[in-house]
mmCIF file of C-alpha atoms in Angstrom:
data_model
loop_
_atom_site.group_PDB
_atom_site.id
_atom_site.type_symbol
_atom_site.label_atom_id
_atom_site.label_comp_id
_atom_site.label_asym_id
_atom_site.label_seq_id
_atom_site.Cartn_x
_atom_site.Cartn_y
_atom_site.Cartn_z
ATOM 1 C CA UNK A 4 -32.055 2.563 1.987
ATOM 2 C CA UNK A 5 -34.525 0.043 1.229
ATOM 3 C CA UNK A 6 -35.985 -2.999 3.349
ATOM 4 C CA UNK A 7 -37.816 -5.956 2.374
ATOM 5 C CA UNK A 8 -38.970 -8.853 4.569
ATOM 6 C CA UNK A 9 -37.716 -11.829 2.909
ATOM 7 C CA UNK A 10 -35.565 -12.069 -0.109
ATOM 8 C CA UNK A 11 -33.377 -15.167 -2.091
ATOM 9 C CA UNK A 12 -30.335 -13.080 -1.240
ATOM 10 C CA UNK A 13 -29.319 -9.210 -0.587
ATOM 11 C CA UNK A 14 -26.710 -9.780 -2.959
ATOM 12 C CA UNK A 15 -28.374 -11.309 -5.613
ATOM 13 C CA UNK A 16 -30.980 -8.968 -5.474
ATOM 14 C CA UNK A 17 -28.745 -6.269 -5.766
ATOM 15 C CA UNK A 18 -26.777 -7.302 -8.689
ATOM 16 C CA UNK A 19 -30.248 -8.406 -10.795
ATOM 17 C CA UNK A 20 -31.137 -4.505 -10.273
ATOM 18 C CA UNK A 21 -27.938 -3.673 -11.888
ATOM 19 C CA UNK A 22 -27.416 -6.431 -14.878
ATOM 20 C CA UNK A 23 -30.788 -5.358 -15.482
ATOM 21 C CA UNK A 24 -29.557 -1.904 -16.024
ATOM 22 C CA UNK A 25 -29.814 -0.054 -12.344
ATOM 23 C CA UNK A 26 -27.134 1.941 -11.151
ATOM 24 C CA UNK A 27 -26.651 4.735 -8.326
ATOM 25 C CA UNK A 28 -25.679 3.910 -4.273
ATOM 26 C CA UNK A 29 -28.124 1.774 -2.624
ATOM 27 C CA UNK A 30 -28.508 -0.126 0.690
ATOM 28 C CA UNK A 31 -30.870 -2.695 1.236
ATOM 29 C CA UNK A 32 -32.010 -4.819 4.390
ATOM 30 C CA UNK A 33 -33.793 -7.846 4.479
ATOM 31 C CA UNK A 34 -35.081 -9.542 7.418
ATOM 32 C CA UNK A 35 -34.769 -13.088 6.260
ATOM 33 C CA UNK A 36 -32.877 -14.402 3.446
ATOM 34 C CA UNK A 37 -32.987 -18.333 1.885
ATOM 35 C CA UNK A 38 -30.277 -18.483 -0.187
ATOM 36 C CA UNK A 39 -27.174 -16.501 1.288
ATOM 37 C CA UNK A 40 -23.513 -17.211 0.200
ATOM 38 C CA UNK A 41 -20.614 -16.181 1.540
ATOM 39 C CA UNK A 42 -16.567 -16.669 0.589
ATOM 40 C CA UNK A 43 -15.905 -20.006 -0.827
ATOM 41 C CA UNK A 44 -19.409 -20.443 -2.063
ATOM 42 C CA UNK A 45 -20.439 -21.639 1.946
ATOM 43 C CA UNK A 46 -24.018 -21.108 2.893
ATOM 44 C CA UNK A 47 -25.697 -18.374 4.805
ATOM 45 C CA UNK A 48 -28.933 -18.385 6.465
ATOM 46 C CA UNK A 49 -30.902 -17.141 9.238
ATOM 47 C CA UNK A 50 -34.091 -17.482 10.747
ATOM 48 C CA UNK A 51 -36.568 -14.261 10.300
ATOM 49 C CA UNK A 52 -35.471 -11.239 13.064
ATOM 50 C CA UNK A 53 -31.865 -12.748 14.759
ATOM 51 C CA UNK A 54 -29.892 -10.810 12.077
ATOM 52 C CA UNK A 55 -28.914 -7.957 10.375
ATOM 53 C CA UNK A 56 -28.623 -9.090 6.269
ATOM 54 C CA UNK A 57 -27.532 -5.890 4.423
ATOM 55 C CA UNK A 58 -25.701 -5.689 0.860
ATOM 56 C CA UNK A 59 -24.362 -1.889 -0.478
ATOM 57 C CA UNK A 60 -24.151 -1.756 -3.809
ATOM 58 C CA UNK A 61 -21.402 1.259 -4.854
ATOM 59 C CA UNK A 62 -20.984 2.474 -8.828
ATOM 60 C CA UNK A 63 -17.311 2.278 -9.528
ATOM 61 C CA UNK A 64 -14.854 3.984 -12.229
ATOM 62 C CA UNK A 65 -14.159 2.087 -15.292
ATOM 63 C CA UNK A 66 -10.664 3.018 -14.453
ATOM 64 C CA UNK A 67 -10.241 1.492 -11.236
ATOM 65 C CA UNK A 68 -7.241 -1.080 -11.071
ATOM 66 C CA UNK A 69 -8.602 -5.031 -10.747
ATOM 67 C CA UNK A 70 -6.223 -5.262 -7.972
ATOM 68 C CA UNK A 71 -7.962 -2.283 -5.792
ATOM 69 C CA UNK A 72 -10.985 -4.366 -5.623
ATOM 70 C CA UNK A 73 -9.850 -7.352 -2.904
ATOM 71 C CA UNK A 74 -9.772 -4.194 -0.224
ATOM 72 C CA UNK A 75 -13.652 -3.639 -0.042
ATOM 73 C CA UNK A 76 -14.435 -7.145 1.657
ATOM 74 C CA UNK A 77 -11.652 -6.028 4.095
ATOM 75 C CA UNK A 78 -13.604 -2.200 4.667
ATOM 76 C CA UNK A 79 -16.415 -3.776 5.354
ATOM 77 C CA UNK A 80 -14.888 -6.171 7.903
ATOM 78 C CA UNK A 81 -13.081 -2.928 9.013
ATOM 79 C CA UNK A 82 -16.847 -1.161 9.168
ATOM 80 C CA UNK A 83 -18.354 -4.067 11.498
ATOM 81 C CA UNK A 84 -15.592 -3.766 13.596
ATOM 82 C CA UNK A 85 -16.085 0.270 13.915
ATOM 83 C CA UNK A 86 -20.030 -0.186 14.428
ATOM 84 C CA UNK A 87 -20.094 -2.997 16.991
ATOM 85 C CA UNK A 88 -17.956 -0.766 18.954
ATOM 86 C CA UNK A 89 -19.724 2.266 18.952
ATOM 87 C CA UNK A 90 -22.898 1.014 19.559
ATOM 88 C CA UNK A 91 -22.113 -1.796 22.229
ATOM 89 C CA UNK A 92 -19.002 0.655 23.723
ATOM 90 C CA UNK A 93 -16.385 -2.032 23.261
ATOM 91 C CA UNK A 94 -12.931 -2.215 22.768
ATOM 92 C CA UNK A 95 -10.638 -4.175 21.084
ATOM 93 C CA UNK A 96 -9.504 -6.629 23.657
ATOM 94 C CA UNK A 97 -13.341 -8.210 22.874
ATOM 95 C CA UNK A 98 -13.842 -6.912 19.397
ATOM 96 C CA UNK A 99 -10.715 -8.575 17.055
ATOM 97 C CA UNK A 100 -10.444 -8.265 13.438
ATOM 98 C CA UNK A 101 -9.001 -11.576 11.691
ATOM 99 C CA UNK A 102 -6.980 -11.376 8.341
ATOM 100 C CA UNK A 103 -9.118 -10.940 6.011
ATOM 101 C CA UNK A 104 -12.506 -10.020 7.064
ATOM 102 C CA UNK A 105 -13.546 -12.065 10.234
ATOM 103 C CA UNK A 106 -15.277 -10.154 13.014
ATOM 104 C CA UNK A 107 -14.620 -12.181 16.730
ATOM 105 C CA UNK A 108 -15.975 -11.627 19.401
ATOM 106 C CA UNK A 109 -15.272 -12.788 22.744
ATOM 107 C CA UNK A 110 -12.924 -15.379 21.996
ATOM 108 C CA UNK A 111 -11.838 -15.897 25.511
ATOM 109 C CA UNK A 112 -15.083 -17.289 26.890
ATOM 110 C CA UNK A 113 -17.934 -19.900 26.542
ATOM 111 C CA UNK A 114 -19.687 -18.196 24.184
ATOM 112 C CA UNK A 115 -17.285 -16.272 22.222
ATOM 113 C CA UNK A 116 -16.786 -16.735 18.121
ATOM 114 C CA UNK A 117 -17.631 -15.168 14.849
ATOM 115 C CA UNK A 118 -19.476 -12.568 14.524
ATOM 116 C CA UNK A 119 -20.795 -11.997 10.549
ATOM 117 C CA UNK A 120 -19.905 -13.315 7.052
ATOM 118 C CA UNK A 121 -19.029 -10.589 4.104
ATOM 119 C CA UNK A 122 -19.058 -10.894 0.542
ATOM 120 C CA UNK A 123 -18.269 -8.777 -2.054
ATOM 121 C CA UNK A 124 -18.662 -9.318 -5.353
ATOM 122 C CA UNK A 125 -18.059 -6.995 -8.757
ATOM 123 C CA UNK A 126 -21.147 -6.865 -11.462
ATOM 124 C CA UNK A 127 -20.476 -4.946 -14.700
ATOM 125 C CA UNK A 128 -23.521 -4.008 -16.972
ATOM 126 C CA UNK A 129 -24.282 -1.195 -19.515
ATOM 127 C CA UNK A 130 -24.333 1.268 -17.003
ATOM 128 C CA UNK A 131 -20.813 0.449 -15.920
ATOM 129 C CA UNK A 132 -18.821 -1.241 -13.079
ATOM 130 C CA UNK A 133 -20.409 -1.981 -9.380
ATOM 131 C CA UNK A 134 -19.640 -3.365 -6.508
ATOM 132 C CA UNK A 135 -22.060 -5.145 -3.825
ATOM 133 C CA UNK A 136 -20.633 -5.995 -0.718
ATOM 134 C CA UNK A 137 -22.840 -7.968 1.326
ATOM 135 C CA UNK A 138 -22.578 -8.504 5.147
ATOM 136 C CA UNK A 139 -24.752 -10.829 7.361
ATOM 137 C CA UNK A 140 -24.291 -10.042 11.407
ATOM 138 C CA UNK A 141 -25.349 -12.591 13.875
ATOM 139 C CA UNK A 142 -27.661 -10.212 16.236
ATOM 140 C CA UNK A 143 -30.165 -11.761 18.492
ATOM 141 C CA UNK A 144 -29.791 -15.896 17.467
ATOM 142 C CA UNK A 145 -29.430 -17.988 20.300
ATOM 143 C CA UNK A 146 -26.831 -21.173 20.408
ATOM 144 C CA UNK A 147 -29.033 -23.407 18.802
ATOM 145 C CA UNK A 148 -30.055 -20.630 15.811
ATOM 146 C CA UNK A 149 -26.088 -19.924 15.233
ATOM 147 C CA UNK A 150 -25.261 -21.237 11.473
ATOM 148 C CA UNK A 151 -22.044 -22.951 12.779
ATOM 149 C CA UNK A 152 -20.651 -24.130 16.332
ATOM 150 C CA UNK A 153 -17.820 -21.262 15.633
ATOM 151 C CA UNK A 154 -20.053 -18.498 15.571
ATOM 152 C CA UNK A 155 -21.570 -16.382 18.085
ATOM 153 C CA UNK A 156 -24.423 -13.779 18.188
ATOM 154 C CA UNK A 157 -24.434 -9.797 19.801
ATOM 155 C CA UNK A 158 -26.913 -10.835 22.430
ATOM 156 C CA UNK A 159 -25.264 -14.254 23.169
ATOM 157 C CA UNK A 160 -21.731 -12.008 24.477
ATOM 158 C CA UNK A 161 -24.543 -9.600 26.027
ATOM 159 C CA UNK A 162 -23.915 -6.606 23.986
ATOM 160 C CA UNK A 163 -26.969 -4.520 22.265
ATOM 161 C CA UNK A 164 -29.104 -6.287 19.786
ATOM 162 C CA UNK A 165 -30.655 -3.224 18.132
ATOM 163 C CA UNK A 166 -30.547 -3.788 14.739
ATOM 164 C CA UNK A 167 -31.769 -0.719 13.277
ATOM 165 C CA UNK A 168 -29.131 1.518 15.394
ATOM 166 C CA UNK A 169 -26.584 -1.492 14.755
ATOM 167 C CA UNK A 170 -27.384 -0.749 10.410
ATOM 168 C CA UNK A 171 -27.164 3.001 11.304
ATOM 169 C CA UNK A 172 -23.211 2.785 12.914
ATOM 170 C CA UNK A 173 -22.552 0.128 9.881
ATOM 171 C CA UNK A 174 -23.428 2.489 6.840
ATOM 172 C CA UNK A 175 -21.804 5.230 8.623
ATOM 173 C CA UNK A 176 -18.747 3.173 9.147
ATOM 174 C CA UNK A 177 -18.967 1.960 5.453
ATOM 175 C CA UNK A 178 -19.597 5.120 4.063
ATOM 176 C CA UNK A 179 -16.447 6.705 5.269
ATOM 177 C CA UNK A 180 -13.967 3.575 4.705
ATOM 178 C CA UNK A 181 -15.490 3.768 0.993
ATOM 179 C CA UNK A 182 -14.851 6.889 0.492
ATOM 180 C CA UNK A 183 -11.384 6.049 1.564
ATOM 181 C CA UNK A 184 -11.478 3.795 -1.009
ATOM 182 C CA UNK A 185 -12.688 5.372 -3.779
ATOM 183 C CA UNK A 186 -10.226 7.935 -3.459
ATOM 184 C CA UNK A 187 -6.907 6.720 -2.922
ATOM 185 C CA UNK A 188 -7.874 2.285 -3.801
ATOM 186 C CA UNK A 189 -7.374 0.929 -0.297
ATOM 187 C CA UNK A 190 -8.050 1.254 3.169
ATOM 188 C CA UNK A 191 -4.565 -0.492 3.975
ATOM 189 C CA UNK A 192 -3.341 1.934 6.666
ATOM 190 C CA UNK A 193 -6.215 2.143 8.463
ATOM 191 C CA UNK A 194 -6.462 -1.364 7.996
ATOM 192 C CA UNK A 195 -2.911 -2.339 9.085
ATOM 193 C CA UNK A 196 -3.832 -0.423 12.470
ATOM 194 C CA UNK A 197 -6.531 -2.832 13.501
ATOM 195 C CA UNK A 198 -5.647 -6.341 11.844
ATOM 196 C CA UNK A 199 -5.310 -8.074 15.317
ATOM 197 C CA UNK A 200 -3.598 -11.259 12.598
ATOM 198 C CA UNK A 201 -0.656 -9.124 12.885
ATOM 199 C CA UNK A 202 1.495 -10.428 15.892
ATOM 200 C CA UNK A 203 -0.042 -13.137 16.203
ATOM 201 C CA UNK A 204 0.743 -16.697 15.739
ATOM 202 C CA UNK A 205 -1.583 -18.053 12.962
ATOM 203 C CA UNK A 206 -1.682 -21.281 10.547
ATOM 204 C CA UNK A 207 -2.834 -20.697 7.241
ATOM 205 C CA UNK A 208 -5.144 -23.753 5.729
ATOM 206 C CA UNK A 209 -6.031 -24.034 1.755
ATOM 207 C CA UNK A 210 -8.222 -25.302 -0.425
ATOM 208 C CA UNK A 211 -7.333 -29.033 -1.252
ATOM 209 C CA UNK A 212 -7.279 -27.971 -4.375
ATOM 210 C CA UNK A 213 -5.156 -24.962 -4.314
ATOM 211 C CA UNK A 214 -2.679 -26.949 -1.931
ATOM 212 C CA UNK A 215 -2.062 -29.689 -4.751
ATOM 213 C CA UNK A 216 1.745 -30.206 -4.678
ATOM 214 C CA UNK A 217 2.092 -27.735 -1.990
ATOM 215 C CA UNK A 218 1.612 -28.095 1.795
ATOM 216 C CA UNK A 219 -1.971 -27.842 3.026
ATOM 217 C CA UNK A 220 -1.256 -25.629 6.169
ATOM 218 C CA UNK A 221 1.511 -22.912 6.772
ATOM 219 C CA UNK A 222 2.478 -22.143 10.270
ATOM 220 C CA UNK A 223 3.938 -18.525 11.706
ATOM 221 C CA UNK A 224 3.288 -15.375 12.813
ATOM 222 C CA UNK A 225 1.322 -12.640 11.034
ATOM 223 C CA UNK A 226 3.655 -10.273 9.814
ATOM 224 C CA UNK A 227 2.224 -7.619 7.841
ATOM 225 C CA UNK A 228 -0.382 -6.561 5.010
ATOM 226 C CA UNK A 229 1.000 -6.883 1.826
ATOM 227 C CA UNK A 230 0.071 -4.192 -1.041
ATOM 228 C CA UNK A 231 -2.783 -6.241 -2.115
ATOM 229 C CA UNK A 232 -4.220 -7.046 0.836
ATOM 230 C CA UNK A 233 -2.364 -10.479 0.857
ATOM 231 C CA UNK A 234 -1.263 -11.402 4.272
ATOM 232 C CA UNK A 235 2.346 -11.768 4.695
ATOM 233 C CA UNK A 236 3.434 -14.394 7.659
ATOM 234 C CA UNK A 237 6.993 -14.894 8.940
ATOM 235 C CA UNK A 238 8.244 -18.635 8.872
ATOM 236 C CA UNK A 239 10.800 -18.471 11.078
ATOM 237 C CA UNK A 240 12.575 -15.407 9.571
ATOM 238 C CA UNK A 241 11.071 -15.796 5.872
ATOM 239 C CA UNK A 242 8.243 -13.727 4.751
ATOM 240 C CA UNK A 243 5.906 -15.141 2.308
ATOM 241 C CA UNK A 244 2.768 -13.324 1.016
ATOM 242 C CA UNK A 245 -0.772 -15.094 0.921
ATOM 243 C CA UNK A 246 -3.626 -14.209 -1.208
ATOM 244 C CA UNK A 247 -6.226 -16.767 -0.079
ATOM 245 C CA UNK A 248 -6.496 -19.155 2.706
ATOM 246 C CA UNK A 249 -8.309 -19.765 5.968
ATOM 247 C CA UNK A 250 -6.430 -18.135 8.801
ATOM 248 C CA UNK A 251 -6.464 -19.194 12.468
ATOM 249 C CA UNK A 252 -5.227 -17.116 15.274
ATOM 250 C CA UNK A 253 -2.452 -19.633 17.205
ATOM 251 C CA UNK A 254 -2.139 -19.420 21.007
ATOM 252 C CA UNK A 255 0.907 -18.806 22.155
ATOM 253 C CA UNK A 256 2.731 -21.678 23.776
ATOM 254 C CA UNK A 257 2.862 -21.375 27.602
ATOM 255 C CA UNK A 258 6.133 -20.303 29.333
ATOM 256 C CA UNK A 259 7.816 -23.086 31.447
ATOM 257 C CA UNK A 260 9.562 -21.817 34.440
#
């Protein structure tokens, strides 16, 4: 495990070392980072000490199928979840896991929202195929540090903001969900168990540009995790699979009586 004060990115930093021919299991930390990215290119950045900015980088068979690859952004969402409860000695009913790797927390009050962004991302070089799979957790910010209104931080919903025993739950939590991975290429069972998408009422929103001739939202009820990770949601008795979109969690429509 390595940690550096400042850095462009924990990702890019990690994926330099291995187009520029490193290879082996690494971790490294950064306190600050300028230049963070998360899924669909959106920024992320944090002032110096409110967050823990970690990227693993893993060395991965030549053999593995392309499609096993979508299920390590969805460990790692699986991993925060684990090591936010263990250290803060939460359960789920304040911890949820959203379809496909969104950590919430407190949604039911003031201050509840997301947690952390994750990104992984494949680099192939001489010395074979990696992945880095980057994760940036909202620790000790306050409201006006938080990097959008729909966020929240650890010490904001009052739970520990230790973010050296916070790292130490993660990469344990990682460690064993990769291994998962690397042995059987997914973590879909164990994954299936804590999706709290499944059940609930959800509307899917895409990309304009995906959604060209198509609708731009879906409406139902999170139904199951498809083979690929995809989220299947039931219209109204029809199950369709999704690969990509942004999910929100629907509440359910008050009971008249």
């Amino acid at each position: 495990m390595s940690c550096v004060a400042r850095t462009d990115s924990t990702n890019a930093t990690l994926v330099r070392y291995v187009r520029e021919g490193g290879t082996g299991s690494r971790v490294l930390i950064a306190d600050r980072q300028d230049a963070g990215h998360g899924r669909f290119s959106r920024s992320w950045q944090a002032p110096a000490g409110t967050s823990l900015l970690m990227s693993v980088l893993v060395p991965v068979s030549a053999s593995r199928l392309a499609g096993d690859w979508g299920w390590l952004s969805m460990a790692a969402g699986l991993a925060v979840t684990e090591a936010v409860e263990r250290l803060a000695g939460i359960g789920r009913d304040r911890v949820t896991l959203k379809w496909p790797n969104d950590v919430l927390l407190d949604l039911d009050t003031d201050h509840g929202g997301k947690l952390c962004g994750i990104l992984s991302e494949r680099v192939d070089s001489p010395a074979g195929a990696h992945a880095v799979i980057g994760m940036g957790l909202n620790v000790r910010m306050d409201a006006d540090q938080l990097p959008v209104p729909t966020a929240t931080s650890m010490s904001l919903c009052g739970l520990p903001d230790d973010r050296e025993k916070l790292a130490a739950e993660l990469v344990l939590a990682l460690d064993r969900l990769i291994g998962v991975w690397l042995a059987t290429g997914t973590v879909r069972g164990i994954y299936r168990e804590r999706c709290d998408t499944i059940g609930t009422p959800v509307r899917l929103t895409f990309d304009p540009a995906r959604a060209e001739g198509g609708p731009a939202h879906v409406d139902g009820i999170g139904a199951d995790i498809d083979l690929d990770g995809s989220i299947v949601v039931d219209e109204q008795g029809r199950r369709r699979s999704f690969s990509a979109a942004d999910v929100q969690h629907l509440r359910p429509a008050p009971t008249l009586g």
